[in-house]
Short mmCIF file of C-alpha atoms and ligand atoms in Angstrom, two decimals:
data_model
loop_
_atom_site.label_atom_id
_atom_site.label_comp_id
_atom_site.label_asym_id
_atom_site.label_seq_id
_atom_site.Cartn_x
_atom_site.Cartn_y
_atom_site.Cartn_z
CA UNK A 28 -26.37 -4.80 -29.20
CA UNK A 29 -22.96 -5.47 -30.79
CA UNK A 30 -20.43 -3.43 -32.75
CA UNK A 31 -17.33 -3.63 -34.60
CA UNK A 32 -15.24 -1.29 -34.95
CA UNK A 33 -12.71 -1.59 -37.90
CA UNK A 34 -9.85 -0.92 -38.48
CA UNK A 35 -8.65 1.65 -35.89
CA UNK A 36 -5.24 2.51 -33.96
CA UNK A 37 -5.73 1.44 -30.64
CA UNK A 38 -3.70 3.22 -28.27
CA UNK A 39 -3.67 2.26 -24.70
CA UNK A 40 -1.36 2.96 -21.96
CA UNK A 41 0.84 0.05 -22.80
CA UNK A 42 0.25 -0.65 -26.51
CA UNK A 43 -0.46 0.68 -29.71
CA UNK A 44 -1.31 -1.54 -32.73
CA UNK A 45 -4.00 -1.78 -35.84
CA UNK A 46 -6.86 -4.11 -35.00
CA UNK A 47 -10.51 -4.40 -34.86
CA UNK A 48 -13.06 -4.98 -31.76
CA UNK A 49 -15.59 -6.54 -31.36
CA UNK A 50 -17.97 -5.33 -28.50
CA UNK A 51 -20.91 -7.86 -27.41
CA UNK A 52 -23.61 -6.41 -24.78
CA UNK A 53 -21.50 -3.99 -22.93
CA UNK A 54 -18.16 -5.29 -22.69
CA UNK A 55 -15.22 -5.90 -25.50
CA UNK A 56 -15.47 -9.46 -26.35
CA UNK A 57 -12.84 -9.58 -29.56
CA UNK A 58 -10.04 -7.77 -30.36
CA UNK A 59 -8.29 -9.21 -33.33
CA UNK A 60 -7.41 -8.45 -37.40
CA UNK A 61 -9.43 -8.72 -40.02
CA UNK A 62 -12.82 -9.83 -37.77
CA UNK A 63 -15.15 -11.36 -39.99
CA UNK A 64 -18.18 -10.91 -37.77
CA UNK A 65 -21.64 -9.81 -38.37
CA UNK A 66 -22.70 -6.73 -35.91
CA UNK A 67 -25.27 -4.32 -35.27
CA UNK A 68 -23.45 -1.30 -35.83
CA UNK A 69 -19.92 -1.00 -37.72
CA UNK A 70 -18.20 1.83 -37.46
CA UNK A 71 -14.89 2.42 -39.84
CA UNK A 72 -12.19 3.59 -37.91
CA UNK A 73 -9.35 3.53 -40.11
CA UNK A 74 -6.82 6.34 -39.81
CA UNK A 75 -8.31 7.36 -36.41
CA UNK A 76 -7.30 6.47 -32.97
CA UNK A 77 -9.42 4.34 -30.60
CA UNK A 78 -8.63 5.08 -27.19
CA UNK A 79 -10.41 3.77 -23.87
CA UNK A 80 -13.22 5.85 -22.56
CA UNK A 81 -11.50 8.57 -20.33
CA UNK A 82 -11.42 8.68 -16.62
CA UNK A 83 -11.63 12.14 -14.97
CA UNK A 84 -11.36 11.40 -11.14
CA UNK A 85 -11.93 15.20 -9.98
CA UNK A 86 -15.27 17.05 -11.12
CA UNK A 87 -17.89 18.71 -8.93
CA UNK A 88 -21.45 18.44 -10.25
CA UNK A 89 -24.38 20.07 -8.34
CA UNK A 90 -22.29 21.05 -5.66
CA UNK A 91 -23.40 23.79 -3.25
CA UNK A 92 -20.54 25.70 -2.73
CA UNK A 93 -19.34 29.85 -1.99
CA UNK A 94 -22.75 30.89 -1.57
CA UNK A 95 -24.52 29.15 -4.80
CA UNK A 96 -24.36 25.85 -6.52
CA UNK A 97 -22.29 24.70 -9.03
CA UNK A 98 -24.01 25.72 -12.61
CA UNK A 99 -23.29 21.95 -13.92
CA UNK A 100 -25.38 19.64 -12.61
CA UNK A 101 -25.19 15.79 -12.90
CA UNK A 102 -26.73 15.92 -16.78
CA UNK A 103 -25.30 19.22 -18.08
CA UNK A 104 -21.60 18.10 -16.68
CA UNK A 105 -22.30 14.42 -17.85
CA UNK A 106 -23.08 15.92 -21.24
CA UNK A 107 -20.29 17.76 -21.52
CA UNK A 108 -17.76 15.00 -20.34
CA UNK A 109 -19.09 12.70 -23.50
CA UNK A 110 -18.11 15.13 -25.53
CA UNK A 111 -14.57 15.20 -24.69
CA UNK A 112 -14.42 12.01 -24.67
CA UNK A 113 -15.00 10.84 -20.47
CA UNK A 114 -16.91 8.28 -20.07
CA UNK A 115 -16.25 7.88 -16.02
CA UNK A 116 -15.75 10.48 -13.59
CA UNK A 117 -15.07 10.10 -9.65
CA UNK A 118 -17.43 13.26 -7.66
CA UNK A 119 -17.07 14.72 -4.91
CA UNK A 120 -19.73 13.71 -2.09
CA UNK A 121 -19.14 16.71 0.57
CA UNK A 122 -20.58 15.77 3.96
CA UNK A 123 -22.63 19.16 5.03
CA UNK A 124 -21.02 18.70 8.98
CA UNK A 125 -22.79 17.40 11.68
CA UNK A 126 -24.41 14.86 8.84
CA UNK A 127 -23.94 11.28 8.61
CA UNK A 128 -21.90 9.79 5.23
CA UNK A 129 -25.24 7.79 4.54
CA UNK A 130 -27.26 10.91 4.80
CA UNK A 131 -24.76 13.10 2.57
CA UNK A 132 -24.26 9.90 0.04
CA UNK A 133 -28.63 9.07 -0.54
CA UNK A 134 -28.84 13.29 -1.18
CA UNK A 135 -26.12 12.77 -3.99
CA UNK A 136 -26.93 9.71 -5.46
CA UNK A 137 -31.13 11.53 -5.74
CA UNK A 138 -29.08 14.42 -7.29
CA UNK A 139 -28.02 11.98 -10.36
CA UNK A 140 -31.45 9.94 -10.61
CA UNK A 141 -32.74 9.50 -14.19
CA UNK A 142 -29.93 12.60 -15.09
CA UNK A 143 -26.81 10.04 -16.15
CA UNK A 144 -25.51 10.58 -19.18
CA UNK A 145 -21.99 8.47 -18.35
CA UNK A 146 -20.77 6.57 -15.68
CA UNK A 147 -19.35 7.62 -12.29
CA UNK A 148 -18.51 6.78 -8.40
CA UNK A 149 -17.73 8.94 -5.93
CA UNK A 150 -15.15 10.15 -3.24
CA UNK A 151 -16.12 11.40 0.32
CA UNK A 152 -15.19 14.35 1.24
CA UNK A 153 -14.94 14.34 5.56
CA UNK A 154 -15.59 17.38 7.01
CA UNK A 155 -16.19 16.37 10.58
CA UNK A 156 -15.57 12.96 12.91
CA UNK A 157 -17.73 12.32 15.59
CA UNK A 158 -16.58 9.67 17.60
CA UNK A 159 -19.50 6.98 18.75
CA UNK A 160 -20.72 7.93 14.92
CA UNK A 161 -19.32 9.38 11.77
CA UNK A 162 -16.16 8.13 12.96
CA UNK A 163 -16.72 4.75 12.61
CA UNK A 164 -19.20 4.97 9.44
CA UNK A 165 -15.99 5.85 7.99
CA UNK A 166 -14.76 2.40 8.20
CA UNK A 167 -17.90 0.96 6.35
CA UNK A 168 -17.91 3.26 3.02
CA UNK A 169 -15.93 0.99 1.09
CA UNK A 170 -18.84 -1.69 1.34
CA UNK A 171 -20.58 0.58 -0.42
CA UNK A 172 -17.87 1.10 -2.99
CA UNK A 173 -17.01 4.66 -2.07
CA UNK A 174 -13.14 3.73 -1.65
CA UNK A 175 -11.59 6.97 -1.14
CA UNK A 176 -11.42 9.82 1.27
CA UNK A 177 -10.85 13.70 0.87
CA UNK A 178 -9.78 16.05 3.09
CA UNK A 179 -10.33 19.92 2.42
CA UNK A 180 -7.01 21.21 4.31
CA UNK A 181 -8.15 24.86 3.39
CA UNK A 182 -11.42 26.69 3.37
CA UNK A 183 -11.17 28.04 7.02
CA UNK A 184 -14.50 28.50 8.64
CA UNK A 185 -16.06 26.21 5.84
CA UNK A 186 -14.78 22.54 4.84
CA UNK A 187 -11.08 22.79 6.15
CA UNK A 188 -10.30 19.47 8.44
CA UNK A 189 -7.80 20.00 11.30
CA UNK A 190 -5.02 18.12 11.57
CA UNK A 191 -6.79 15.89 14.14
CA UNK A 192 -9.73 14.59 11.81
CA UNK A 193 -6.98 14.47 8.74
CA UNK A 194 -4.53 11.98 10.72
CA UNK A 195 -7.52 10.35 11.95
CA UNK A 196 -9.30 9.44 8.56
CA UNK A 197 -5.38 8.69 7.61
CA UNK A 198 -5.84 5.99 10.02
CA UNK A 199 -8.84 4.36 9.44
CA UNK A 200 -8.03 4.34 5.70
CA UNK A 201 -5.17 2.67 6.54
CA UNK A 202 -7.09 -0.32 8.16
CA UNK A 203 -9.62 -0.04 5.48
CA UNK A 204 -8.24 -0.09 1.50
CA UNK A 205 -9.31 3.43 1.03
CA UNK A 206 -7.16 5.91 -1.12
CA UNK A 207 -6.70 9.11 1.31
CA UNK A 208 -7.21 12.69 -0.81
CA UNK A 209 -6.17 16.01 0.36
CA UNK A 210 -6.45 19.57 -0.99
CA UNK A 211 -3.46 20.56 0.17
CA UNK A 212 -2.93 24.55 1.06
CA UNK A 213 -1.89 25.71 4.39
CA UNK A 214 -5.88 27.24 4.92
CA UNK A 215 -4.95 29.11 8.50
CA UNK A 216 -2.23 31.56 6.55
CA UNK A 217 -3.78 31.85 4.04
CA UNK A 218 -6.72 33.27 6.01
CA UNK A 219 -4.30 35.51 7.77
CA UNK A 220 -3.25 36.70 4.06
CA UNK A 221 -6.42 37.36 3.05
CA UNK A 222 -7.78 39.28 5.65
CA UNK A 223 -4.16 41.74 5.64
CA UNK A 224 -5.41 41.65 1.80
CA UNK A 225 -9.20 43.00 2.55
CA UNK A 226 -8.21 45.28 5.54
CA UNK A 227 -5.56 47.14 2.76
CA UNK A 228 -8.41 47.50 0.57
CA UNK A 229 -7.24 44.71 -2.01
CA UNK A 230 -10.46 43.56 -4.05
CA UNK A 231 -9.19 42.41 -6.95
CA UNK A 232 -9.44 39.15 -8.33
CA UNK A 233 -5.63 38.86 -8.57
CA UNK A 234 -5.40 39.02 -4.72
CA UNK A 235 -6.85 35.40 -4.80
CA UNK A 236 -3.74 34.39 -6.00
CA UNK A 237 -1.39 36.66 -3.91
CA UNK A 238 -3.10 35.28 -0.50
CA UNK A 239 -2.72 31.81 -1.11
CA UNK A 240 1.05 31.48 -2.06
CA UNK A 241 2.80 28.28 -3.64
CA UNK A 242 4.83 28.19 -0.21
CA UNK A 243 1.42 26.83 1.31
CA UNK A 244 1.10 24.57 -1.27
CA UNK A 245 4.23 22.88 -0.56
CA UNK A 246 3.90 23.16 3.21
CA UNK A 247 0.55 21.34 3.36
CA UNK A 248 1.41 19.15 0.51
CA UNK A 249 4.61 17.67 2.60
CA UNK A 250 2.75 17.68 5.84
CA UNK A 251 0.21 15.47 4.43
CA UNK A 252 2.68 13.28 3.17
CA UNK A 253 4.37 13.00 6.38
CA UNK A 254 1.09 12.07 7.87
CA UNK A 255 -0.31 9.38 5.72
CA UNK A 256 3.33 7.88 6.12
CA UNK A 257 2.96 8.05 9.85
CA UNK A 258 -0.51 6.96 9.58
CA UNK A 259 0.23 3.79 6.82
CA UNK A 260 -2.20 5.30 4.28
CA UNK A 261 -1.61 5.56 0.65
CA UNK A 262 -2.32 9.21 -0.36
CA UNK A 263 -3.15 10.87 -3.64
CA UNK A 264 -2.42 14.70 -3.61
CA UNK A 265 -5.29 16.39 -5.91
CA UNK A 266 -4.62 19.68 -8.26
CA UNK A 267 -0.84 19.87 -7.67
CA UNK A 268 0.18 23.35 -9.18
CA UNK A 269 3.83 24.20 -8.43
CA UNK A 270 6.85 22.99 -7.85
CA UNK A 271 7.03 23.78 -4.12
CA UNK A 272 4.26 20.73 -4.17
CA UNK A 273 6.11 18.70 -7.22
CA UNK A 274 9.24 18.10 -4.86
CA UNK A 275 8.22 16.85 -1.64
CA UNK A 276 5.95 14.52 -3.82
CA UNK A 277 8.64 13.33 -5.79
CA UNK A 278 10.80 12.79 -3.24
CA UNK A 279 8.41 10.68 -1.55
CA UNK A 280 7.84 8.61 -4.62
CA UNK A 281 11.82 8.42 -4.75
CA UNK A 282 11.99 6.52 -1.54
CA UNK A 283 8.56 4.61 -2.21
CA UNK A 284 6.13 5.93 -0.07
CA UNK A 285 2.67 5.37 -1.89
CA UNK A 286 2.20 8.99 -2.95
CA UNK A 287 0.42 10.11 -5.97
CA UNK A 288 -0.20 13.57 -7.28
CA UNK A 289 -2.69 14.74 -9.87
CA UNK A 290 -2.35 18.23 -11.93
CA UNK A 291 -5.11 19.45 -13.63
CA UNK A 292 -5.34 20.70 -17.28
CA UNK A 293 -5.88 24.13 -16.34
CA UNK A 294 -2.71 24.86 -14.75
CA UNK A 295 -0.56 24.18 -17.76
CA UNK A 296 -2.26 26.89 -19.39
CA UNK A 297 -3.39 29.62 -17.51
CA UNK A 298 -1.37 32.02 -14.84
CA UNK A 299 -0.83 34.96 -13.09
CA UNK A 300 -1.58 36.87 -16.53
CA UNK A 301 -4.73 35.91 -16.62
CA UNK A 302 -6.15 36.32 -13.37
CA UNK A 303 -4.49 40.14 -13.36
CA UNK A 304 -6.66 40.92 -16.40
CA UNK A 305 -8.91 43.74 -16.09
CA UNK A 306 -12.97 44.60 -15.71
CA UNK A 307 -13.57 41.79 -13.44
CA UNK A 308 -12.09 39.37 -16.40
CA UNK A 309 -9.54 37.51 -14.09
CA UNK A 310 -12.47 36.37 -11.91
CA UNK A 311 -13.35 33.64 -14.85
CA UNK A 312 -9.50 31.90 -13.29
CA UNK A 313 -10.31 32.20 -9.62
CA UNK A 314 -9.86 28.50 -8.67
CA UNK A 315 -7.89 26.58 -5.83
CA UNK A 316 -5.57 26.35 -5.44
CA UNK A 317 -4.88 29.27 -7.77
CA UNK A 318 -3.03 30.22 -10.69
CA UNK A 319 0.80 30.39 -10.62
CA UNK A 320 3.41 32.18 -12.64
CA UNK A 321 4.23 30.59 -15.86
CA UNK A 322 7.29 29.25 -15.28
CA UNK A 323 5.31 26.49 -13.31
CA UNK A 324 3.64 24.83 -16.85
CA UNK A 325 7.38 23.50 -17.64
CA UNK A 326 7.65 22.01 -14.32
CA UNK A 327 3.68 20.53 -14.60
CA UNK A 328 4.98 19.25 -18.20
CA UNK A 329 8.10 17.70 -16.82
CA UNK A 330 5.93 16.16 -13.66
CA UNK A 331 3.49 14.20 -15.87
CA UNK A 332 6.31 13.27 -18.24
CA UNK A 333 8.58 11.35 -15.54
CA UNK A 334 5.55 10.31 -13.58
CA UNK A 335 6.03 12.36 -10.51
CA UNK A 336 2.65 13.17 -11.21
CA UNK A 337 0.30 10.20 -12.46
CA UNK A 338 -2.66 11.77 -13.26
CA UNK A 339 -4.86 15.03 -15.06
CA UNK A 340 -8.08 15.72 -13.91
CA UNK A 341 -10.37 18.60 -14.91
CA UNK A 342 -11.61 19.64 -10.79
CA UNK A 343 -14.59 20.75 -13.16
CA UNK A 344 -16.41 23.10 -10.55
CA UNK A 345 -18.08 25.18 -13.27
CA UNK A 346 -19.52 28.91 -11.90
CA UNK A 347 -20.84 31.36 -14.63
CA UNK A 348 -18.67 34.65 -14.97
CA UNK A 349 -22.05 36.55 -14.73
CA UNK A 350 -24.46 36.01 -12.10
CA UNK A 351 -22.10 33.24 -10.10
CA UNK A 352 -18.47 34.53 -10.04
CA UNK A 353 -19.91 38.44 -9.77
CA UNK A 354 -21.00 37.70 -6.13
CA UNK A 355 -17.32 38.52 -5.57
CA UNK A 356 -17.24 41.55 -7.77
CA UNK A 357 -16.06 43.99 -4.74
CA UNK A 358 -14.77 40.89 -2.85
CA UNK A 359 -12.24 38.76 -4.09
CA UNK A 360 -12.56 36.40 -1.27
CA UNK A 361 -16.25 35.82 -2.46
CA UNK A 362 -15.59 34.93 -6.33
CA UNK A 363 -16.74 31.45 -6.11
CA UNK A 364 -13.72 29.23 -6.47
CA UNK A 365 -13.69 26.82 -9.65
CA UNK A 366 -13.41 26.80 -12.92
CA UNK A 367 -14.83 24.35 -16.08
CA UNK A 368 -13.08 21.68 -18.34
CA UNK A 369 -14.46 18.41 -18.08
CA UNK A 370 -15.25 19.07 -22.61
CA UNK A 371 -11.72 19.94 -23.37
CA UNK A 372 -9.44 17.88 -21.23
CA UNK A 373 -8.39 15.60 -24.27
CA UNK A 374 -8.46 18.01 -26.99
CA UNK A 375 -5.97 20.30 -24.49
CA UNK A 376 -3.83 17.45 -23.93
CA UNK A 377 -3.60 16.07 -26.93
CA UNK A 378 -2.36 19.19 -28.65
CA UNK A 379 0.23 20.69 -26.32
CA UNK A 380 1.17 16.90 -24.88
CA UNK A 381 1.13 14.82 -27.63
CA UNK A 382 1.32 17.32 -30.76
CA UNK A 383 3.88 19.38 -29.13
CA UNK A 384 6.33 16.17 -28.70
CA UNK A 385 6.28 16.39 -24.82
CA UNK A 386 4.53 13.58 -24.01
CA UNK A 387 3.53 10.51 -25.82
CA UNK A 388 0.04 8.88 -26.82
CA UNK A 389 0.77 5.95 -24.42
CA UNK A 390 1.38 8.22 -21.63
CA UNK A 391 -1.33 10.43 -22.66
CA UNK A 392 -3.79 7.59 -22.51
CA UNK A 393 -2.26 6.85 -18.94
CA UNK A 394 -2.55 9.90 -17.23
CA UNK A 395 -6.25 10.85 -18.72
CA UNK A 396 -7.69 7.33 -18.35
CA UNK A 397 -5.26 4.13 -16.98
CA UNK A 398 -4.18 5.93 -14.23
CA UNK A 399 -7.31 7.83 -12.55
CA UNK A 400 -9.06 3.77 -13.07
CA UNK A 401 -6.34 1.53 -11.39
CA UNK A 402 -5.73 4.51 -8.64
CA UNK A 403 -9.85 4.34 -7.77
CA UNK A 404 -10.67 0.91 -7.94
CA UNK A 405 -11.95 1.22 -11.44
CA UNK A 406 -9.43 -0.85 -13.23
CA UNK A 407 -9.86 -2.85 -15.71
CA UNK A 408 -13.35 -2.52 -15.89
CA UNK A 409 -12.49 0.88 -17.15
CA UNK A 410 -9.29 2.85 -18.59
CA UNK A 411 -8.41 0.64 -21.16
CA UNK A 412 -9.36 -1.80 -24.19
CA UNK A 413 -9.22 -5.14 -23.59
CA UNK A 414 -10.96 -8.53 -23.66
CA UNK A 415 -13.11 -8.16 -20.89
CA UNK A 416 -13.51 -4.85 -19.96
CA UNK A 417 -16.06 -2.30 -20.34
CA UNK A 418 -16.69 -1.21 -23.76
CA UNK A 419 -16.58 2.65 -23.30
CA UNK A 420 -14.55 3.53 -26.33
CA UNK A 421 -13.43 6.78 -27.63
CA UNK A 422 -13.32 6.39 -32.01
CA UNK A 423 -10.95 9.55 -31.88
CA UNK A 424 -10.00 11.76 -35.36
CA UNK A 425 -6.28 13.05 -34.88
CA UNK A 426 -6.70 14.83 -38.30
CA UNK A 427 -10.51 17.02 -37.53
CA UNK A 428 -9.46 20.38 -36.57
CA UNK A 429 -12.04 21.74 -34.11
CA UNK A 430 -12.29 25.60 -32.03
CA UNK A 431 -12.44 26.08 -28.79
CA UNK A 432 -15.30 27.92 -27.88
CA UNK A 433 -18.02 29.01 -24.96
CA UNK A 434 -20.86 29.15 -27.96
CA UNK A 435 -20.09 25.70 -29.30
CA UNK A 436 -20.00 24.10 -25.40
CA UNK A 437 -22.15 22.01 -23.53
CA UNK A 438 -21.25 22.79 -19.83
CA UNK A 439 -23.95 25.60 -18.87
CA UNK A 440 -21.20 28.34 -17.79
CA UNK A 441 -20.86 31.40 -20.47
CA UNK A 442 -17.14 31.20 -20.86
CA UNK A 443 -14.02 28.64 -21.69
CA UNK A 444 -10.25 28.52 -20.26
CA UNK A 445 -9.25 28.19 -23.47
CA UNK A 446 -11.58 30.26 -25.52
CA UNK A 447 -10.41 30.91 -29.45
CA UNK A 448 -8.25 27.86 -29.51
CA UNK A 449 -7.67 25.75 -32.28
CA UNK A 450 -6.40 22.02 -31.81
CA UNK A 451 -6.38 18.86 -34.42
CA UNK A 452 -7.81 16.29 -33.18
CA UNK A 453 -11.47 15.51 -31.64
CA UNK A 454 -13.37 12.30 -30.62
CA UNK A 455 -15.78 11.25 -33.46
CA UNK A 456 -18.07 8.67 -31.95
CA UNK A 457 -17.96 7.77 -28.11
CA UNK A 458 -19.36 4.31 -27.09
CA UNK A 459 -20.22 4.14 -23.09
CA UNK A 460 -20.54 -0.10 -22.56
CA UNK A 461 -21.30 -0.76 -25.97
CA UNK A 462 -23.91 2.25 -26.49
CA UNK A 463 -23.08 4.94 -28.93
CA UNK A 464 -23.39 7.91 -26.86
CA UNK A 465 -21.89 10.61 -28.99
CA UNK A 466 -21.80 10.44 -32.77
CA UNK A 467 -20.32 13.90 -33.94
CA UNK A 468 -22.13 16.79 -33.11
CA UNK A 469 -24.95 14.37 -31.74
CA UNK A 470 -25.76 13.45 -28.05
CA UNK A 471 -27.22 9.89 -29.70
CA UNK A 472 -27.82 8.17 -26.10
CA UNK A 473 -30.61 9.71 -23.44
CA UNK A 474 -29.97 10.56 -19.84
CA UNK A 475 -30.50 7.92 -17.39
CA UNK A 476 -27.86 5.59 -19.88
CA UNK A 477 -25.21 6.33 -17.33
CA UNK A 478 -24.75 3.89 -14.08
CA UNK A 479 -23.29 4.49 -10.54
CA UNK A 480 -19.78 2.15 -10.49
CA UNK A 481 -19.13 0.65 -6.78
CA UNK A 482 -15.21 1.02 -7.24
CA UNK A 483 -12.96 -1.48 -5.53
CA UNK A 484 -10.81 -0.91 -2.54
CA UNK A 485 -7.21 0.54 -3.40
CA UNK A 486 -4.90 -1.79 -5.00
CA UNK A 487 -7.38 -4.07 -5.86
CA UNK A 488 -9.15 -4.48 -9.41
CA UNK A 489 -12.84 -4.20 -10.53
CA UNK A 490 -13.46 -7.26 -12.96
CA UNK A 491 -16.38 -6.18 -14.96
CA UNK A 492 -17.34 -10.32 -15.66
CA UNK A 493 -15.66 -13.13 -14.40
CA UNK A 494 -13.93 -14.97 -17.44
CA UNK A 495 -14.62 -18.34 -16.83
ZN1 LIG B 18 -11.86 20.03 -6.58
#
């Protein structure tokens, strides 16, 4: 199958020029003006952007979590990631404790059979070491292309790590390429917090927020960063909300420690308002680490603009309001924690980012896309166009105004962060190695399209041929 595509803007995180490509099996083979080339499909892309196939390196699909299961599973979140324009997502294996990594990694990979709609790899989440065994399994995951460890430094009594199995992983990942992840809150006081909450008889979903306080943010968020530095690990702090985190990661990029932080889409839009709403409403923005007061979304903005942050995920963990996050209706502690995004991400940041003058489309393209690839081994197979690379291309109309809306989505939750909003600016057609996978309103390609990507160890690149 080939296609040209004519005519287009192509933005990517370094350049931004009018050419057209030419895709050949499932890589970009040509990019050039005026290509006089015969092709299967043609699509005109004049006056529209064509971006690389986004990169969203936080999303949990079909994950069994605060007493259900995440509502999105592998085809339903897959589905809903084409649409917004991902075409590669990192998940979250979590390691049910006491199991091996092989064990926990064949259950996840026979959660996705025949249900891929895009591609994806996955991260390990460690929730216990045994010595004599998972211990030194750790050491062989990258062999299988799983190049990055998380660590769950909250969630007392369920996936929280000690400091022990945290500075050990640190360790091994420092002998081994992998990219070291934390969840960074300070989970012992914020248990403390929570239970003073309960025992006062506060149930209400804004309590989530007022137990876990940016001040454990921070502290966890520096203490990991102190211990990957001990430890020689690189480390890449996930859903950064505040700027009690921003600081002690910025200061560690200032005197070059490899330290990366990610903020997710959410938390430049929704706060303290939201989760205070009333009826059981606010329970729809119980997430983790939680909502912050508004005067946070300037300092998120400022983050991603002078890269003290260098990347946006979704941490699509999608619950529905009712059934799912009503299991905490008396119990705030019991509203499952996540929210959805993985369909809006691009039409979010597009608006307020680019539209709004605060960041650019270069820098747009790098934090949703460049970034997440050449952090995860993914690079430049994916998160760009180029000669070479994968062709998972996003033909993107900066002039289609499209709503916001639950009704319209195609996650399986009944409600959206952003519900009601208008932005200008949607992908049109969405090409996942050379397939058309979305063509407007259409889901064109079948599930089971979608491959598992064996990323490459950190620092290194994933060639997707070898160019003679
Ligand atoms: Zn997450």
């Amino acid at each position: 199958m080939s296609v040209l595509i004519k005519g287009g803007r192509i933005v990517t995180a370094a350049d931004d020029y009018v050419a057209d490509v030419y895709v050949e099996d499932e890589t970009v083979s040509l990019i050039g003006e005026s290509l006089d080339m015969s092709a299967d499909k043609v699509i005109d892309a004049s006056g529209k952007y064509v971006l690389p196939g986004l990169v969203d390196p936080h999303t949990h699909l079909d994950m069994p979590f605060g007493g259900t299961v995440t509502i999105d599973d592998v085809e339903s979140g897959q589905t809903a990631a084409a649409f917004g324009g991902t075409t590669c997502h990192v998940d979250f294996i979590i390691q049910p404790q006491g199991s091996t990594f092989a064990d926990a990694f064949a259950d996840w990979r026979s959660k996705a059979s025949g249900k891929q709609v895009i591609d994806m790899g996955y991260h390990m989440a460690v929730t216990d070491l045994e010595e004599g065994g998972t211990l030194e399994e750790l050491a062989s995951l990258p062999d299988e292309g799983i190049t990055s460890y998380k660590l769950f430094m909250a969630y007392k009594g369920a996936l929280m790590v000690d400091d022990e199995t945290l500075f050990r992983t640190m360790e091994v990942a420092s002998e081994t390429g992998a990219l070291v992840m934390v969840h960074a809150e300070n989970g012992d006081v914020i248990d403390v917090l929570v239970k003073q909450a309960l025992a006062a008889g506060n149930t209400d979903p804004i309590y989530h927020a007022l137990t876990r306080p940016p001040e454990a943010e921070g502290e966890a968020t520096n203490r990991a960063i102190q211990l990957a530095h001990l430890a020689g690990a690189p480390l890449y702090v996930v859903h950064v909300t505040c700027r009690e985190a921003v600081e002690p990661i910025a200061l560690a990029r200032e005197k070059g420690w490899d330290v990366w932080g990610e903020t997710c889409t959410q938390y430049f839009f929704t706060s303290l308002d939201d989760i205070a709403k009333p009826n059981f409403e606010g329970a729809k923005y119980v997430y983790s680490p939680p909502v912050r007061d508004k005067s946070n979304w300037e300092v998120l903005w400022n983050a991603v603009r002078n890269d003290d942050l260098s990347a946006i995920s979704t941490d699509h963990c999608a619950f529905t309001w009712d059934g799912q996050k009503t299991l905490g209706k008396d119990d705030f502690s019991k509203i499952p924690n996540g929210g959805p995004g993985l369909e809006n991400r691009l039409h979010m940041i597009h608006e307020f980012g680019v539209r709004s003058g605060r960041i650019s489309l270069n820098r747009m393209v790098e934090l949703l896309a460049t970034n997440p690839a050449k952090l995860f081994g993914l690079y430049p197979k994916k998160g760009t166009v180029a000669v070479g690379s994968d062709a998972d291309i996003v033909v993107f109309d900066p002039e289609r105004k499209f709503t916001i809306t639950a009704a319209d989505q195609h996650s399986r939750t009944d409600y959206n962060l952003y519900e009601g909003t208008e932005v200008t600016g949607t992908p049109e057609v969405v090409l996942l190695r050379g397939n058309v996978l979305v063509e407007g309103d259409e889901l064109v390609a079948s599930p089971g399209i979608g491959q598992f990507v064996p990323r490459a160890r950190f620092g290194q690149e994933l060639r997707a041929k070898v160019v003679a």
